Amino acid sequence: SKTGSNRVQVDAKKFVIHQMWSGEMGEDSIINYVPFLRRQALLGIAHYSDSLVVNGDTTNAATGNINLDDADPADTKHYLAFDGLRHAGLVDNTGNSKDLAGAITWAAMVDQYGRMYDSTYFHDWGHPNNISDVVHLTDILTADKVGQLDEVVTWRQYQGRPLLPGQVAEVLGHAVIATPVVGRTEADGKISTTAGNNTKGQMVAFNRNGIVPGWRRRVQVEVERLPATDQFRIVYSMRLGLGRFSPTGAASGIE
Protein backbone atom coordinates (compact mmCIF):
# COMPACT_ATOMS: atom_id res chain seq x y z
CA SER A 1 0.00 0.00 0.00
CA LYS A 2 1.03 3.62 -0.46
CA THR A 3 1.55 5.88 2.52
CA GLY A 4 -0.16 9.21 1.94
CA SER A 5 1.29 12.57 2.86
CA ASN A 6 0.46 16.26 2.56
CA ARG A 7 3.11 16.77 -0.09
CA VAL A 8 2.61 19.86 -2.26
CA GLN A 9 4.71 21.53 -4.93
CA VAL A 10 5.85 25.10 -4.28
CA ASP A 11 6.91 27.24 -7.26
CA ALA A 12 8.88 30.27 -6.06
CA LYS A 13 8.46 33.69 -7.70
CA LYS A 14 10.96 36.52 -7.54
CA PHE A 15 10.17 39.92 -5.98
CA VAL A 16 12.55 42.89 -6.18
CA ILE A 17 12.52 46.37 -4.61
CA HIS A 18 14.86 49.16 -5.72
CA GLN A 19 15.34 52.17 -3.45
CA MET A 20 17.42 55.03 -4.86
CA TRP A 21 18.42 58.35 -3.31
CA SER A 22 20.88 61.15 -3.95
CA GLY A 23 23.93 62.10 -1.93
CA GLU A 24 22.12 65.25 -0.80
CA MET A 25 19.31 63.22 0.75
CA GLY A 26 21.74 61.38 2.99
CA GLU A 27 23.72 64.49 3.86
CA ASP A 28 20.79 66.81 4.57
CA SER A 29 18.47 64.43 6.36
CA ILE A 30 17.95 65.12 10.06
CA ILE A 31 17.48 61.39 10.71
CA ASN A 32 19.65 58.39 9.83
CA TYR A 33 18.36 58.01 6.30
CA VAL A 34 19.43 54.46 5.39
CA PRO A 35 17.89 52.83 8.51
CA PHE A 36 14.67 54.73 7.71
CA LEU A 37 14.63 53.38 4.14
CA ARG A 38 15.29 49.83 5.30
CA ARG A 39 12.53 49.97 7.88
CA GLN A 40 10.00 51.21 5.32
CA ALA A 41 11.06 48.55 2.82
CA LEU A 42 10.70 45.75 5.36
CA LEU A 43 7.23 46.98 6.34
CA GLY A 44 6.29 46.91 2.65
CA ILE A 45 7.69 43.41 2.19
CA ALA A 46 5.70 42.16 5.19
CA HIS A 47 2.45 43.70 3.93
CA TYR A 48 2.72 42.49 0.34
CA SER A 49 3.87 39.01 1.36
CA ASP A 50 0.72 38.68 3.48
CA SER A 51 -1.39 40.12 0.68
CA LEU A 52 0.06 37.68 -1.84
CA VAL A 53 -0.70 34.60 0.28
CA VAL A 54 -4.29 35.80 0.85
CA ASN A 55 -5.10 37.42 -2.52
CA GLY A 56 -2.92 35.64 -5.07
CA ASP A 57 -4.58 35.08 -8.47
CA THR A 58 -2.64 34.35 -11.67
CA THR A 59 -5.52 35.48 -13.91
CA ASN A 60 -3.93 38.15 -16.11
CA ALA A 61 -6.82 39.24 -18.31
CA ALA A 62 -9.31 42.06 -18.84
CA THR A 63 -11.80 40.44 -16.48
CA GLY A 64 -11.87 37.77 -13.81
CA ASN A 65 -8.99 38.51 -11.45
CA ILE A 66 -10.37 38.45 -7.91
CA ASN A 67 -8.39 41.59 -7.07
CA LEU A 68 -9.36 43.55 -10.20
CA ASP A 69 -12.51 42.00 -11.60
CA ASP A 70 -13.20 44.40 -14.47
CA ALA A 71 -9.77 45.47 -15.67
CA ASP A 72 -6.48 43.98 -16.86
CA PRO A 73 -3.97 44.09 -13.97
CA ALA A 74 -0.52 45.46 -14.68
CA ASP A 75 2.02 42.70 -15.23
CA THR A 76 4.01 43.88 -12.18
CA LYS A 77 1.17 43.36 -9.68
CA HIS A 78 2.35 41.22 -6.78
CA TYR A 79 -0.83 39.14 -6.61
CA LEU A 80 -0.21 37.63 -10.08
CA ALA A 81 2.60 35.44 -8.73
CA PHE A 82 0.45 32.48 -7.62
CA ASP A 83 -3.05 31.53 -6.46
CA GLY A 84 -3.75 32.15 -2.77
CA LEU A 85 -6.35 31.58 -0.06
CA ARG A 86 -9.27 33.63 -1.38
CA HIS A 87 -8.87 32.07 -4.81
CA ALA A 88 -9.59 28.61 -3.36
CA GLY A 89 -13.17 29.46 -2.37
CA LEU A 90 -14.01 32.01 -5.06
CA VAL A 91 -12.64 30.14 -8.10
CA ASP A 92 -11.10 26.72 -7.48
CA ASN A 93 -13.86 25.16 -5.35
CA THR A 94 -16.87 27.47 -5.14
CA GLY A 95 -18.53 25.04 -2.73
CA ASN A 96 -16.13 26.47 -0.16
CA SER A 97 -17.72 29.92 -0.27
CA LYS A 98 -20.99 31.23 1.13
CA ASP A 99 -22.86 34.43 0.32
CA LEU A 100 -24.53 35.55 3.53
CA ALA A 101 -26.71 38.11 1.76
CA GLY A 102 -26.81 40.08 4.97
CA ALA A 103 -24.99 40.74 8.21
CA ILE A 104 -22.38 38.36 9.57
CA THR A 105 -23.50 36.07 12.39
CA TRP A 106 -21.91 33.68 14.86
CA ALA A 107 -23.66 30.73 13.17
CA ALA A 108 -22.30 31.74 9.76
CA MET A 109 -18.74 31.72 11.09
CA VAL A 110 -19.20 28.28 12.68
CA ASP A 111 -20.76 26.92 9.46
CA GLN A 112 -17.48 27.57 7.63
CA TYR A 113 -15.88 24.59 9.36
CA GLY A 114 -18.24 22.15 7.68
CA ARG A 115 -17.07 23.36 4.27
CA MET A 116 -13.48 22.47 5.23
CA TYR A 117 -14.24 18.73 5.44
CA ASP A 118 -13.64 16.08 2.76
CA SER A 119 -15.52 12.89 3.68
CA THR A 120 -13.95 10.85 0.86
CA TYR A 121 -10.35 11.38 1.94
CA PHE A 122 -11.05 11.97 5.66
CA HIS A 123 -9.50 15.42 5.65
CA ASP A 124 -11.11 17.62 8.29
CA TRP A 125 -9.38 20.99 8.35
CA GLY A 126 -12.21 22.69 10.25
CA HIS A 127 -12.08 20.76 13.53
CA PRO A 128 -8.38 20.52 14.45
CA ASN A 129 -6.89 19.12 17.65
CA ASN A 130 -4.85 22.32 17.93
CA ILE A 131 -7.28 25.25 18.02
CA SER A 132 -4.61 27.67 16.77
CA ASP A 133 -4.47 25.84 13.41
CA VAL A 134 -7.71 27.44 12.16
CA VAL A 135 -7.60 31.19 11.55
CA HIS A 136 -10.21 33.67 10.32
CA LEU A 137 -9.09 36.77 8.40
CA THR A 138 -11.51 39.64 7.81
CA ASP A 139 -11.53 43.12 6.37
CA ILE A 140 -11.39 45.90 8.92
CA LEU A 141 -15.09 46.88 8.88
CA THR A 142 -16.28 43.29 9.12
CA ALA A 143 -13.95 42.75 12.08
CA ASP A 144 -15.63 45.66 13.84
CA LYS A 145 -19.02 44.00 13.25
CA VAL A 146 -17.75 40.69 14.59
CA GLY A 147 -16.53 42.46 17.72
CA GLN A 148 -20.08 43.70 18.37
CA LEU A 149 -21.82 40.31 18.17
CA ASP A 150 -23.56 39.35 21.41
CA GLU A 151 -21.60 36.07 21.57
CA VAL A 152 -18.30 37.94 21.30
CA VAL A 153 -19.22 40.62 23.83
CA THR A 154 -20.19 37.92 26.33
CA TRP A 155 -16.97 35.99 25.61
CA ARG A 156 -14.89 39.10 26.28
CA GLN A 157 -16.60 39.64 29.62
CA TYR A 158 -15.79 36.16 30.89
CA GLN A 159 -12.66 35.13 28.99
CA GLY A 160 -9.36 36.01 30.63
CA ARG A 161 -7.07 34.87 27.80
CA PRO A 162 -5.37 37.82 26.02
CA LEU A 163 -5.97 38.41 22.32
CA LEU A 164 -3.31 38.29 19.60
CA PRO A 165 -2.27 41.51 17.80
CA GLY A 166 -5.12 42.44 15.47
CA GLN A 167 -7.42 39.79 16.93
CA VAL A 168 -11.00 40.88 17.64
CA ALA A 169 -12.55 37.60 18.77
CA GLU A 170 -12.40 33.83 18.91
CA VAL A 171 -14.89 31.45 17.33
CA LEU A 172 -14.87 28.12 19.19
CA GLY A 173 -11.30 28.99 20.17
CA HIS A 174 -10.15 29.97 16.67
CA ALA A 175 -8.77 33.49 16.19
CA VAL A 176 -10.59 36.17 14.17
CA ILE A 177 -8.03 38.69 12.94
CA ALA A 178 -8.57 42.03 11.21
CA THR A 179 -6.14 42.78 8.39
CA PRO A 180 -5.96 45.45 5.67
CA VAL A 181 -4.86 42.83 3.12
CA VAL A 182 -8.46 41.56 3.07
CA GLY A 183 -10.47 44.15 1.18
CA ARG A 184 -14.11 45.05 0.61
CA THR A 185 -15.61 43.46 -2.50
CA GLU A 186 -18.52 43.33 -4.90
CA ALA A 187 -21.34 40.85 -4.28
CA ASP A 188 -19.39 38.08 -6.08
CA GLY A 189 -16.45 38.35 -3.67
CA LYS A 190 -14.17 40.00 -6.23
CA ILE A 191 -12.81 43.55 -6.06
CA SER A 192 -13.98 46.10 -8.63
CA THR A 193 -11.89 48.87 -10.13
CA THR A 194 -14.74 51.18 -9.09
CA ALA A 195 -14.27 51.70 -5.37
CA GLY A 196 -17.95 52.54 -4.86
CA ASN A 197 -18.90 49.02 -5.96
CA ASN A 198 -16.90 47.40 -3.17
CA THR A 199 -19.48 47.42 -0.38
CA LYS A 200 -19.39 43.82 0.86
CA GLY A 201 -17.28 42.50 3.71
CA GLN A 202 -15.61 39.11 3.64
CA MET A 203 -14.08 36.52 5.93
CA VAL A 204 -11.52 33.89 4.97
CA ALA A 205 -11.16 30.81 7.20
CA PHE A 206 -8.28 28.42 6.67
CA ASN A 207 -6.21 25.77 8.40
CA ARG A 208 -2.52 26.63 8.57
CA ASN A 209 -1.57 23.01 7.82
CA GLY A 210 -3.33 23.20 4.45
CA ILE A 211 -0.81 25.64 2.99
CA VAL A 212 2.98 25.72 2.71
CA PRO A 213 4.73 29.08 2.20
CA GLY A 214 8.08 28.21 0.68
CA TRP A 215 11.25 30.30 0.44
CA ARG A 216 13.93 29.69 -2.16
CA ARG A 217 15.60 32.97 -1.22
CA ARG A 218 15.02 34.85 1.99
CA VAL A 219 15.17 38.64 1.76
CA GLN A 220 18.58 39.49 0.33
CA VAL A 221 19.87 43.06 0.65
CA GLU A 222 22.57 44.65 -1.49
CA VAL A 223 23.82 48.25 -1.52
CA GLU A 224 25.72 50.05 -4.26
CA ARG A 225 26.92 53.57 -4.99
CA LEU A 226 26.50 55.13 -8.45
CA PRO A 227 29.27 57.76 -8.64
CA ALA A 228 28.29 59.10 -12.07
CA THR A 229 24.97 60.40 -10.73
CA ASP A 230 25.90 60.79 -7.05
CA GLN A 231 23.24 58.27 -6.09
CA PHE A 232 22.92 55.23 -3.86
CA ARG A 233 20.74 52.18 -4.36
CA ILE A 234 19.50 49.42 -2.07
CA VAL A 235 18.16 46.31 -3.80
CA TYR A 236 15.97 43.86 -1.91
CA SER A 237 15.18 40.54 -3.57
CA MET A 238 13.41 37.38 -2.48
CA ARG A 239 11.83 34.26 -3.98
CA LEU A 240 8.58 33.17 -2.36
CA GLY A 241 6.05 30.50 -3.27
CA LEU A 242 2.86 29.00 -1.84
CA GLY A 243 1.70 25.42 -1.97
CA ARG A 244 -1.97 24.68 -1.29
CA PHE A 245 -2.85 21.12 -0.30
CA SER A 246 -5.70 19.30 -2.02
CA PRO A 247 -6.70 15.76 -1.03
CA THR A 248 -7.59 15.05 -4.69
CA GLY A 249 -4.41 16.55 -6.08
CA ALA A 250 -6.38 19.14 -8.08
CA ALA A 251 -7.14 22.74 -7.14
CA SER A 252 -10.87 21.98 -7.41
CA GLY A 253 -10.50 19.62 -4.44
CA ILE A 254 -9.08 22.20 -2.04
CA GLU A 255 -11.04 22.36 1.24
mmCIF file of C-alpha atoms in Angstrom:
data_model
loop_
_atom_site.group_PDB
_atom_site.id
_atom_site.type_symbol
_atom_site.label_atom_id
_atom_site.label_comp_id
_atom_site.label_asym_id
_atom_site.label_seq_id
_atom_site.Cartn_x
_atom_site.Cartn_y
_atom_site.Cartn_z
ATOM 1 C CA SER A 1 0.000 0.000 0.000
ATOM 2 C CA LYS A 2 1.030 3.625 -0.456
ATOM 3 C CA THR A 3 1.552 5.884 2.523
ATOM 4 C CA GLY A 4 -0.158 9.214 1.943
ATOM 5 C CA SER A 5 1.295 12.574 2.861
ATOM 6 C CA ASN A 6 0.456 16.259 2.556
ATOM 7 C CA ARG A 7 3.105 16.767 -0.093
ATOM 8 C CA VAL A 8 2.609 19.862 -2.262
ATOM 9 C CA GLN A 9 4.710 21.531 -4.929
ATOM 10 C CA VAL A 10 5.851 25.098 -4.284
ATOM 11 C CA ASP A 11 6.907 27.241 -7.264
ATOM 12 C CA ALA A 12 8.880 30.265 -6.064
ATOM 13 C CA LYS A 13 8.458 33.685 -7.695
ATOM 14 C CA LYS A 14 10.959 36.522 -7.535
ATOM 15 C CA PHE A 15 10.170 39.923 -5.980
ATOM 16 C CA VAL A 16 12.549 42.888 -6.177
ATOM 17 C CA ILE A 17 12.519 46.368 -4.608
ATOM 18 C CA HIS A 18 14.862 49.160 -5.721
ATOM 19 C CA GLN A 19 15.343 52.166 -3.453
ATOM 20 C CA MET A 20 17.419 55.028 -4.859
ATOM 21 C CA TRP A 21 18.416 58.347 -3.314
ATOM 22 C CA SER A 22 20.879 61.151 -3.952
ATOM 23 C CA GLY A 23 23.930 62.101 -1.930
ATOM 24 C CA GLU A 24 22.120 65.248 -0.798
ATOM 25 C CA MET A 25 19.312 63.219 0.752
ATOM 26 C CA GLY A 26 21.738 61.377 2.988
ATOM 27 C CA GLU A 27 23.719 64.489 3.864
ATOM 28 C CA ASP A 28 20.794 66.815 4.565
ATOM 29 C CA SER A 29 18.473 64.427 6.363
ATOM 30 C CA ILE A 30 17.945 65.121 10.064
ATOM 31 C CA ILE A 31 17.478 61.387 10.705
ATOM 32 C CA ASN A 32 19.646 58.392 9.829
ATOM 33 C CA TYR A 33 18.365 58.011 6.304
ATOM 34 C CA VAL A 34 19.435 54.457 5.392
ATOM 35 C CA PRO A 35 17.887 52.830 8.510
ATOM 36 C CA PHE A 36 14.666 54.728 7.713
ATOM 37 C CA LEU A 37 14.633 53.376 4.144
ATOM 38 C CA ARG A 38 15.295 49.830 5.302
ATOM 39 C CA ARG A 39 12.528 49.973 7.884
ATOM 40 C CA GLN A 40 10.003 51.209 5.322
ATOM 41 C CA ALA A 41 11.060 48.555 2.823
ATOM 42 C CA LEU A 42 10.697 45.752 5.364
ATOM 43 C CA LEU A 43 7.226 46.985 6.335
ATOM 44 C CA GLY A 44 6.285 46.913 2.650
ATOM 45 C CA ILE A 45 7.690 43.407 2.190
ATOM 46 C CA ALA A 46 5.703 42.160 5.187
ATOM 47 C CA HIS A 47 2.450 43.704 3.927
ATOM 48 C CA TYR A 48 2.719 42.495 0.339
ATOM 49 C CA SER A 49 3.867 39.007 1.359
ATOM 50 C CA ASP A 50 0.720 38.680 3.483
ATOM 51 C CA SER A 51 -1.386 40.117 0.678
ATOM 52 C CA LEU A 52 0.056 37.677 -1.835
ATOM 53 C CA VAL A 53 -0.703 34.603 0.283
ATOM 54 C CA VAL A 54 -4.286 35.796 0.853
ATOM 55 C CA ASN A 55 -5.101 37.419 -2.515
ATOM 56 C CA GLY A 56 -2.921 35.640 -5.065
ATOM 57 C CA ASP A 57 -4.579 35.084 -8.466
ATOM 58 C CA THR A 58 -2.636 34.353 -11.667
ATOM 59 C CA THR A 59 -5.522 35.475 -13.914
ATOM 60 C CA ASN A 60 -3.929 38.155 -16.107
ATOM 61 C CA ALA A 61 -6.822 39.236 -18.312
ATOM 62 C CA ALA A 62 -9.306 42.059 -18.841
ATOM 63 C CA THR A 63 -11.801 40.440 -16.482
ATOM 64 C CA GLY A 64 -11.874 37.770 -13.805
ATOM 65 C CA ASN A 65 -8.986 38.509 -11.453
ATOM 66 C CA ILE A 66 -10.367 38.446 -7.909
ATOM 67 C CA ASN A 67 -8.389 41.592 -7.073
ATOM 68 C CA LEU A 68 -9.362 43.550 -10.202
ATOM 69 C CA ASP A 69 -12.506 41.996 -11.604
ATOM 70 C CA ASP A 70 -13.196 44.403 -14.472
ATOM 71 C CA ALA A 71 -9.768 45.471 -15.674
ATOM 72 C CA ASP A 72 -6.483 43.977 -16.858
ATOM 73 C CA PRO A 73 -3.973 44.087 -13.969
ATOM 74 C CA ALA A 74 -0.520 45.464 -14.679
ATOM 75 C CA ASP A 75 2.021 42.697 -15.226
ATOM 76 C CA THR A 76 4.007 43.884 -12.185
ATOM 77 C CA LYS A 77 1.167 43.359 -9.682
ATOM 78 C CA HIS A 78 2.351 41.218 -6.778
ATOM 79 C CA TYR A 79 -0.832 39.138 -6.613
ATOM 80 C CA LEU A 80 -0.207 37.633 -10.076
ATOM 81 C CA ALA A 81 2.602 35.438 -8.727
ATOM 82 C CA PHE A 82 0.453 32.477 -7.622
ATOM 83 C CA ASP A 83 -3.047 31.533 -6.464
ATOM 84 C CA GLY A 84 -3.749 32.154 -2.769
ATOM 85 C CA LEU A 85 -6.348 31.576 -0.061
ATOM 86 C CA ARG A 86 -9.272 33.631 -1.383
ATOM 87 C CA HIS A 87 -8.865 32.067 -4.811
ATOM 88 C CA ALA A 88 -9.586 28.615 -3.355
ATOM 89 C CA GLY A 89 -13.169 29.464 -2.374
ATOM 90 C CA LEU A 90 -14.014 32.010 -5.063
ATOM 91 C CA VAL A 91 -12.642 30.145 -8.100
ATOM 92 C CA ASP A 92 -11.101 26.720 -7.478
ATOM 93 C CA ASN A 93 -13.858 25.162 -5.353
ATOM 94 C CA THR A 94 -16.868 27.472 -5.145
ATOM 95 C CA GLY A 95 -18.533 25.045 -2.732
ATOM 96 C CA ASN A 96 -16.125 26.468 -0.157
ATOM 97 C CA SER A 97 -17.715 29.921 -0.265
ATOM 98 C CA LYS A 98 -20.994 31.228 1.130
ATOM 99 C CA ASP A 99 -22.861 34.429 0.316
ATOM 100 C CA LEU A 100 -24.528 35.550 3.534
ATOM 101 C CA ALA A 101 -26.713 38.113 1.758
ATOM 102 C CA GLY A 102 -26.814 40.078 4.972
ATOM 103 C CA ALA A 103 -24.987 40.740 8.209
ATOM 104 C CA ILE A 104 -22.377 38.360 9.567
ATOM 105 C CA THR A 105 -23.502 36.070 12.390
ATOM 106 C CA TRP A 106 -21.906 33.680 14.858
ATOM 107 C CA ALA A 107 -23.661 30.732 13.173
ATOM 108 C CA ALA A 108 -22.299 31.741 9.761
ATOM 109 C CA MET A 109 -18.737 31.720 11.091
ATOM 110 C CA VAL A 110 -19.200 28.278 12.680
ATOM 111 C CA ASP A 111 -20.761 26.923 9.461
ATOM 112 C CA GLN A 112 -17.483 27.568 7.632
ATOM 113 C CA TYR A 113 -15.878 24.587 9.362
ATOM 114 C CA GLY A 114 -18.244 22.149 7.676
ATOM 115 C CA ARG A 115 -17.065 23.365 4.273
ATOM 116 C CA MET A 116 -13.481 22.469 5.226
ATOM 117 C CA TYR A 117 -14.238 18.727 5.438
ATOM 118 C CA ASP A 118 -13.637 16.078 2.764
ATOM 119 C CA SER A 119 -15.520 12.890 3.678
ATOM 120 C CA THR A 120 -13.947 10.847 0.861
ATOM 121 C CA TYR A 121 -10.353 11.377 1.943
ATOM 122 C CA PHE A 122 -11.050 11.967 5.664
ATOM 123 C CA HIS A 123 -9.498 15.419 5.651
ATOM 124 C CA ASP A 124 -11.107 17.622 8.285
ATOM 125 C CA TRP A 125 -9.382 20.990 8.352
ATOM 126 C CA GLY A 126 -12.213 22.687 10.252
ATOM 127 C CA HIS A 127 -12.081 20.761 13.532
ATOM 128 C CA PRO A 128 -8.381 20.517 14.450
ATOM 129 C CA ASN A 129 -6.890 19.117 17.650
ATOM 130 C CA ASN A 130 -4.847 22.320 17.932
ATOM 131 C CA ILE A 131 -7.277 25.253 18.024
ATOM 132 C CA SER A 132 -4.605 27.667 16.771
ATOM 133 C CA ASP A 133 -4.470 25.835 13.410
ATOM 134 C CA VAL A 134 -7.707 27.445 12.163
ATOM 135 C CA VAL A 135 -7.600 31.187 11.552
ATOM 136 C CA HIS A 136 -10.213 33.669 10.321
ATOM 137 C CA LEU A 137 -9.092 36.769 8.395
ATOM 138 C CA THR A 138 -11.514 39.645 7.810
ATOM 139 C CA ASP A 139 -11.534 43.117 6.368
ATOM 140 C CA ILE A 140 -11.392 45.904 8.922
ATOM 141 C CA LEU A 141 -15.085 46.879 8.881
ATOM 142 C CA THR A 142 -16.276 43.286 9.123
ATOM 143 C CA ALA A 143 -13.947 42.749 12.075
ATOM 144 C CA ASP A 144 -15.633 45.656 13.843
ATOM 145 C CA LYS A 145 -19.018 44.004 13.249
ATOM 146 C CA VAL A 146 -17.750 40.690 14.592
ATOM 147 C CA GLY A 147 -16.527 42.463 17.718
ATOM 148 C CA GLN A 148 -20.080 43.696 18.373
ATOM 149 C CA LEU A 149 -21.817 40.311 18.170
ATOM 150 C CA ASP A 150 -23.556 39.347 21.414
ATOM 151 C CA GLU A 151 -21.604 36.074 21.570
ATOM 152 C CA VAL A 152 -18.301 37.937 21.296
ATOM 153 C CA VAL A 153 -19.223 40.618 23.825
ATOM 154 C CA THR A 154 -20.186 37.919 26.330
ATOM 155 C CA TRP A 155 -16.974 35.992 25.614
ATOM 156 C CA ARG A 156 -14.892 39.102 26.282
ATOM 157 C CA GLN A 157 -16.599 39.639 29.618
ATOM 158 C CA TYR A 158 -15.789 36.157 30.894
ATOM 159 C CA GLN A 159 -12.656 35.133 28.990
ATOM 160 C CA GLY A 160 -9.358 36.014 30.629
ATOM 161 C CA ARG A 161 -7.069 34.875 27.796
ATOM 162 C CA PRO A 162 -5.371 37.818 26.020
ATOM 163 C CA LEU A 163 -5.968 38.406 22.322
ATOM 164 C CA LEU A 164 -3.313 38.294 19.602
ATOM 165 C CA PRO A 165 -2.270 41.510 17.798
ATOM 166 C CA GLY A 166 -5.118 42.438 15.467
ATOM 167 C CA GLN A 167 -7.419 39.792 16.934
ATOM 168 C CA VAL A 168 -11.002 40.882 17.637
ATOM 169 C CA ALA A 169 -12.554 37.604 18.769
ATOM 170 C CA GLU A 170 -12.403 33.830 18.914
ATOM 171 C CA VAL A 171 -14.891 31.447 17.327
ATOM 172 C CA LEU A 172 -14.867 28.118 19.188
ATOM 173 C CA GLY A 173 -11.300 28.988 20.169
ATOM 174 C CA HIS A 174 -10.152 29.973 16.668
ATOM 175 C CA ALA A 175 -8.766 33.492 16.191
ATOM 176 C CA VAL A 176 -10.588 36.167 14.169
ATOM 177 C CA ILE A 177 -8.031 38.691 12.939
ATOM 178 C CA ALA A 178 -8.572 42.035 11.212
ATOM 179 C CA THR A 179 -6.142 42.781 8.391
ATOM 180 C CA PRO A 180 -5.958 45.448 5.671
ATOM 181 C CA VAL A 181 -4.861 42.833 3.115
ATOM 182 C CA VAL A 182 -8.460 41.562 3.073
ATOM 183 C CA GLY A 183 -10.470 44.154 1.179
ATOM 184 C CA ARG A 184 -14.106 45.051 0.609
ATOM 185 C CA THR A 185 -15.606 43.463 -2.503
ATOM 186 C CA GLU A 186 -18.521 43.327 -4.902
ATOM 187 C CA ALA A 187 -21.341 40.847 -4.284
ATOM 188 C CA ASP A 188 -19.386 38.081 -6.078
ATOM 189 C CA GLY A 189 -16.447 38.353 -3.669
ATOM 190 C CA LYS A 190 -14.166 40.004 -6.233
ATOM 191 C CA ILE A 191 -12.806 43.555 -6.062
ATOM 192 C CA SER A 192 -13.980 46.096 -8.627
ATOM 193 C CA THR A 193 -11.886 48.873 -10.132
ATOM 194 C CA THR A 194 -14.743 51.179 -9.087
ATOM 195 C CA ALA A 195 -14.271 51.703 -5.370
ATOM 196 C CA GLY A 196 -17.953 52.541 -4.861
ATOM 197 C CA ASN A 197 -18.903 49.022 -5.958
ATOM 198 C CA ASN A 198 -16.905 47.396 -3.171
ATOM 199 C CA THR A 199 -19.478 47.419 -0.384
ATOM 200 C CA LYS A 200 -19.390 43.821 0.863
ATOM 201 C CA GLY A 201 -17.280 42.502 3.707
ATOM 202 C CA GLN A 202 -15.612 39.110 3.644
ATOM 203 C CA MET A 203 -14.080 36.519 5.928
ATOM 204 C CA VAL A 204 -11.517 33.891 4.965
ATOM 205 C CA ALA A 205 -11.165 30.813 7.196
ATOM 206 C CA PHE A 206 -8.278 28.424 6.665
ATOM 207 C CA ASN A 207 -6.207 25.769 8.395
ATOM 208 C CA ARG A 208 -2.523 26.628 8.565
ATOM 209 C CA ASN A 209 -1.571 23.007 7.823
ATOM 210 C CA GLY A 210 -3.328 23.202 4.445
ATOM 211 C CA ILE A 211 -0.807 25.640 2.988
ATOM 212 C CA VAL A 212 2.981 25.721 2.710
ATOM 213 C CA PRO A 213 4.728 29.075 2.201
ATOM 214 C CA GLY A 214 8.079 28.209 0.685
ATOM 215 C CA TRP A 215 11.248 30.304 0.444
ATOM 216 C CA ARG A 216 13.931 29.693 -2.156
ATOM 217 C CA ARG A 217 15.598 32.973 -1.223
ATOM 218 C CA ARG A 218 15.016 34.854 1.987
ATOM 219 C CA VAL A 219 15.174 38.638 1.759
ATOM 220 C CA GLN A 220 18.580 39.489 0.330
ATOM 221 C CA VAL A 221 19.875 43.058 0.655
ATOM 222 C CA GLU A 222 22.571 44.655 -1.490
ATOM 223 C CA VAL A 223 23.823 48.250 -1.521
ATOM 224 C CA GLU A 224 25.723 50.049 -4.262
ATOM 225 C CA ARG A 225 26.920 53.567 -4.994
ATOM 226 C CA LEU A 226 26.502 55.130 -8.453
ATOM 227 C CA PRO A 227 29.275 57.758 -8.639
ATOM 228 C CA ALA A 228 28.291 59.096 -12.069
ATOM 229 C CA THR A 229 24.967 60.396 -10.727
ATOM 230 C CA ASP A 230 25.902 60.795 -7.054
ATOM 231 C CA GLN A 231 23.243 58.267 -6.086
ATOM 232 C CA PHE A 232 22.923 55.229 -3.865
ATOM 233 C CA ARG A 233 20.744 52.183 -4.361
ATOM 234 C CA ILE A 234 19.496 49.423 -2.073
ATOM 235 C CA VAL A 235 18.164 46.311 -3.804
ATOM 236 C CA TYR A 236 15.972 43.860 -1.914
ATOM 237 C CA SER A 237 15.176 40.545 -3.569
ATOM 238 C CA MET A 238 13.408 37.382 -2.484
ATOM 239 C CA ARG A 239 11.832 34.263 -3.979
ATOM 240 C CA LEU A 240 8.584 33.166 -2.362
ATOM 241 C CA GLY A 241 6.049 30.497 -3.274
ATOM 242 C CA LEU A 242 2.857 28.999 -1.844
ATOM 243 C CA GLY A 243 1.705 25.419 -1.967
ATOM 244 C CA ARG A 244 -1.968 24.680 -1.286
ATOM 245 C CA PHE A 245 -2.854 21.125 -0.301
ATOM 246 C CA SER A 246 -5.705 19.303 -2.023
ATOM 247 C CA PRO A 247 -6.699 15.758 -1.032
ATOM 248 C CA THR A 248 -7.591 15.047 -4.685
ATOM 249 C CA GLY A 249 -4.408 16.546 -6.079
ATOM 250 C CA ALA A 250 -6.382 19.143 -8.081
ATOM 251 C CA ALA A 251 -7.139 22.745 -7.137
ATOM 252 C CA SER A 252 -10.866 21.976 -7.407
ATOM 253 C CA GLY A 253 -10.502 19.616 -4.441
ATOM 254 C CA ILE A 254 -9.079 22.201 -2.035
ATOM 255 C CA GLU A 255 -11.036 22.363 1.236
#
